[in-house]
Amino acid sequence: MRRLATTLALALSLTAWGQDAHHDAVDKRGDSVMGFSHEKTTHHFRLYKDGGAIEVTADDAKDTASRDQIQMHLAHIAKMFASGDFNAPMLVHDRVPPGVAALERLKTEVKYEFQKTERGGTVRITTANAEALQAVHEFLRFQIDDHRTGDPK
């Protein structure tokens, strides 16, 4: 019984270490791909009845460098996603996020609109297509988990 408990504890420790290593790698790749630090900014991924939103803000109102990088990145992301190009999330997460195949296939059914905010920006995602909506929600739920935002799913 004691051996089983020790084995279980070791397995849980290795799993936790693996998850920490994965999230550290996501943060490092994200900083590189997005062009701003995850330590100076806050991500949120929102699910709505008609789609969702990607929101990023600079934590410090005076950090105009992060704000400007966020705005440039999100404007670029909105254009890429609209054309069916999801390479940036694949580079950040080191795998194809759930929902991407459907979003690529249904790109004409989904609208991605970038909006500047005082400290960053938002990409508002909308669709009237049920399959595309499901894909948007799968994609955003994955982002919530992999970026550890704690947003409602």
C-alpha positions as semicolon CSV with decimal commas, in nm:
position;residue;x (nm);y (nm);z (nm)
1;M;0,000;0,000;0,000
2;R;0,282;0,236;0,086
3;R;0,453;0,165;-0,248
4;L;0,129;0,252;-0,431
5;A;0,101;0,582;-0,242
6;T;0,462;0,669;-0,327
7;T;0,408;0,582;-0,694
8;L;0,092;0,792;-0,704
9;A;0,266;1,089;-0,542
10;L;0,552;1,064;-0,791
11;A;0,310;1,042;-1,085
12;L;0,119;1,349;-0,963
13;S;0,444;1,541;-0,915
14;L;0,560;1,455;-1,267
15;T;0,222;1,553;-1,410
16;A;0,229;1,889;-1,229
17;W;0,588;1,947;-1,344
18;G;0,489;1,865;-1,702
19;Q;0,198;2,106;-1,689
20;D;0,418;2,381;-1,543
21;A;0,679;2,323;-1,813
22;H;0,407;2,335;-2,081
23;H;0,261;2,661;-1,951
24;D;0,608;2,816;-1,918
25;A;0,676;2,724;-2,281
26;V;0,339;2,870;-2,391
27;D;0,426;3,196;-2,211
28;K;0,774;3,210;-2,368
29;R;0,650;3,135;-2,721
30;G;0,358;3,373;-2,672
31;D;0,585;3,661;-2,575
32;S;0,789;3,600;-2,890
33;V;0,495;3,558;-3,129
34;M;0,279;3,837;-2,984
35;G;0,560;4,086;-2,930
36;F;0,473;4,179;-2,570
37;S;0,529;4,031;-2,227
38;H;0,263;3,814;-2,061
39;E;0,399;3,948;-1,730
40;K;0,304;4,308;-1,818
41;T;-0,032;4,233;-1,978
42;T;-0,359;4,054;-1,909
43;H;-0,546;3,827;-2,151
44;H;-0,916;3,746;-2,135
45;F;-1,116;3,519;-2,361
46;R;-1,492;3,576;-2,354
47;L;-1,765;3,346;-2,480
48;Y;-2,085;3,509;-2,606
49;K;-2,405;3,373;-2,756
50;D;-2,298;3,501;-3,099
51;G;-1,924;3,424;-3,069
52;G;-1,674;3,569;-2,828
53;A;-1,382;3,804;-2,778
54;I;-1,009;3,809;-2,726
55;E;-0,913;4,097;-2,496
56;V;-0,560;4,203;-2,406
57;T;-0,464;4,499;-2,188
58;A;-0,144;4,648;-2,055
59;D;-0,146;4,617;-1,676
60;D;0,011;4,963;-1,633
61;A;-0,181;5,252;-1,792
62;K;0,153;5,426;-1,860
63;D;0,296;5,126;-2,048
64;T;0,233;5,261;-2,396
65;A;0,491;5,026;-2,550
66;S;0,288;4,719;-2,444
67;R;-0,038;4,891;-2,544
68;D;0,097;4,967;-2,890
69;Q;0,229;4,611;-2,937
70;I;-0,105;4,467;-2,822
71;Q;-0,294;4,683;-3,070
72;M;-0,060;4,593;-3,355
73;H;-0,080;4,222;-3,271
74;L;-0,459;4,208;-3,233
75;A;-0,519;4,406;-3,554
76;H;-0,292;4,158;-3,733
77;I;-0,464;3,858;-3,568
78;A;-0,810;3,981;-3,675
79;K;-0,693;4,000;-4,037
80;M;-0,515;3,663;-4,023
81;F;-0,811;3,483;-3,867
82;A;-1,052;3,640;-4,116
83;S;-0,843;3,495;-4,399
84;G;-0,841;3,152;-4,232
85;D;-0,479;3,179;-4,112
86;F;-0,437;3,044;-3,758
87;N;-0,058;3,001;-3,764
88;A;0,003;3,240;-3,471
89;P;-0,193;3,033;-3,215
90;M;-0,027;2,718;-3,348
91;L;0,315;2,875;-3,290
92;V;0,221;2,988;-2,938
93;H;0,063;2,660;-2,827
94;D;0,286;2,424;-3,028
95;R;-0,021;2,242;-3,160
96;V;-0,340;2,308;-3,353
97;P;-0,599;2,441;-3,106
98;P;-0,945;2,280;-3,100
99;G;-1,191;2,445;-3,339
100;V;-0,927;2,567;-3,585
101;A;-1,009;2,319;-3,864
102;A;-1,374;2,430;-3,863
103;L;-1,281;2,799;-3,838
104;E;-1,052;2,763;-4,140
105;R;-1,322;2,583;-4,338
106;L;-1,600;2,823;-4,231
107;K;-1,395;3,145;-4,255
108;T;-1,665;3,324;-4,456
109;E;-1,917;3,253;-4,177
110;V;-1,716;3,426;-3,902
111;K;-1,642;3,795;-3,854
112;Y;-1,332;3,916;-3,664
113;E;-1,340;4,285;-3,572
114;F;-1,046;4,457;-3,400
115;Q;-1,119;4,745;-3,165
116;K;-0,864;4,957;-2,981
117;T;-0,913;5,010;-2,609
118;E;-0,742;5,255;-2,374
119;R;-0,480;4,999;-2,265
120;G;-0,485;4,752;-2,554
121;G;-0,752;4,602;-2,770
122;T;-1,021;4,346;-2,841
123;V;-1,094;4,112;-3,127
124;R;-1,470;4,062;-3,131
125;I;-1,568;3,736;-3,300
126;T;-1,923;3,691;-3,430
127;T;-2,110;3,430;-3,632
128;A;-2,466;3,321;-3,705
129;N;-2,351;2,972;-3,810
130;A;-2,405;2,706;-3,539
131;E;-2,104;2,495;-3,639
132;A;-1,877;2,800;-3,651
133;L;-2,009;2,914;-3,311
134;Q;-1,920;2,579;-3,160
135;A;-1,570;2,606;-3,312
136;V;-1,525;2,961;-3,178
137;H;-1,621;2,843;-2,830
138;E;-1,388;2,539;-2,850
139;F;-1,104;2,766;-2,959
140;L;-1,167;3,020;-2,682
141;R;-1,206;2,754;-2,411
142;F;-0,869;2,612;-2,515
143;Q;-0,716;2,961;-2,489
144;I;-0,865;3,006;-2,141
145;D;-0,706;2,679;-2,028
146;D;-0,369;2,717;-2,197
147;H;-0,323;3,081;-2,093
148;R;-0,466;3,006;-1,745
149;T;-0,690;3,315;-1,748
150;G;-0,960;3,170;-1,525
151;D;-1,230;3,320;-1,749
152;P;-1,576;3,155;-1,743
153;K;-1,614;2,877;-1,998
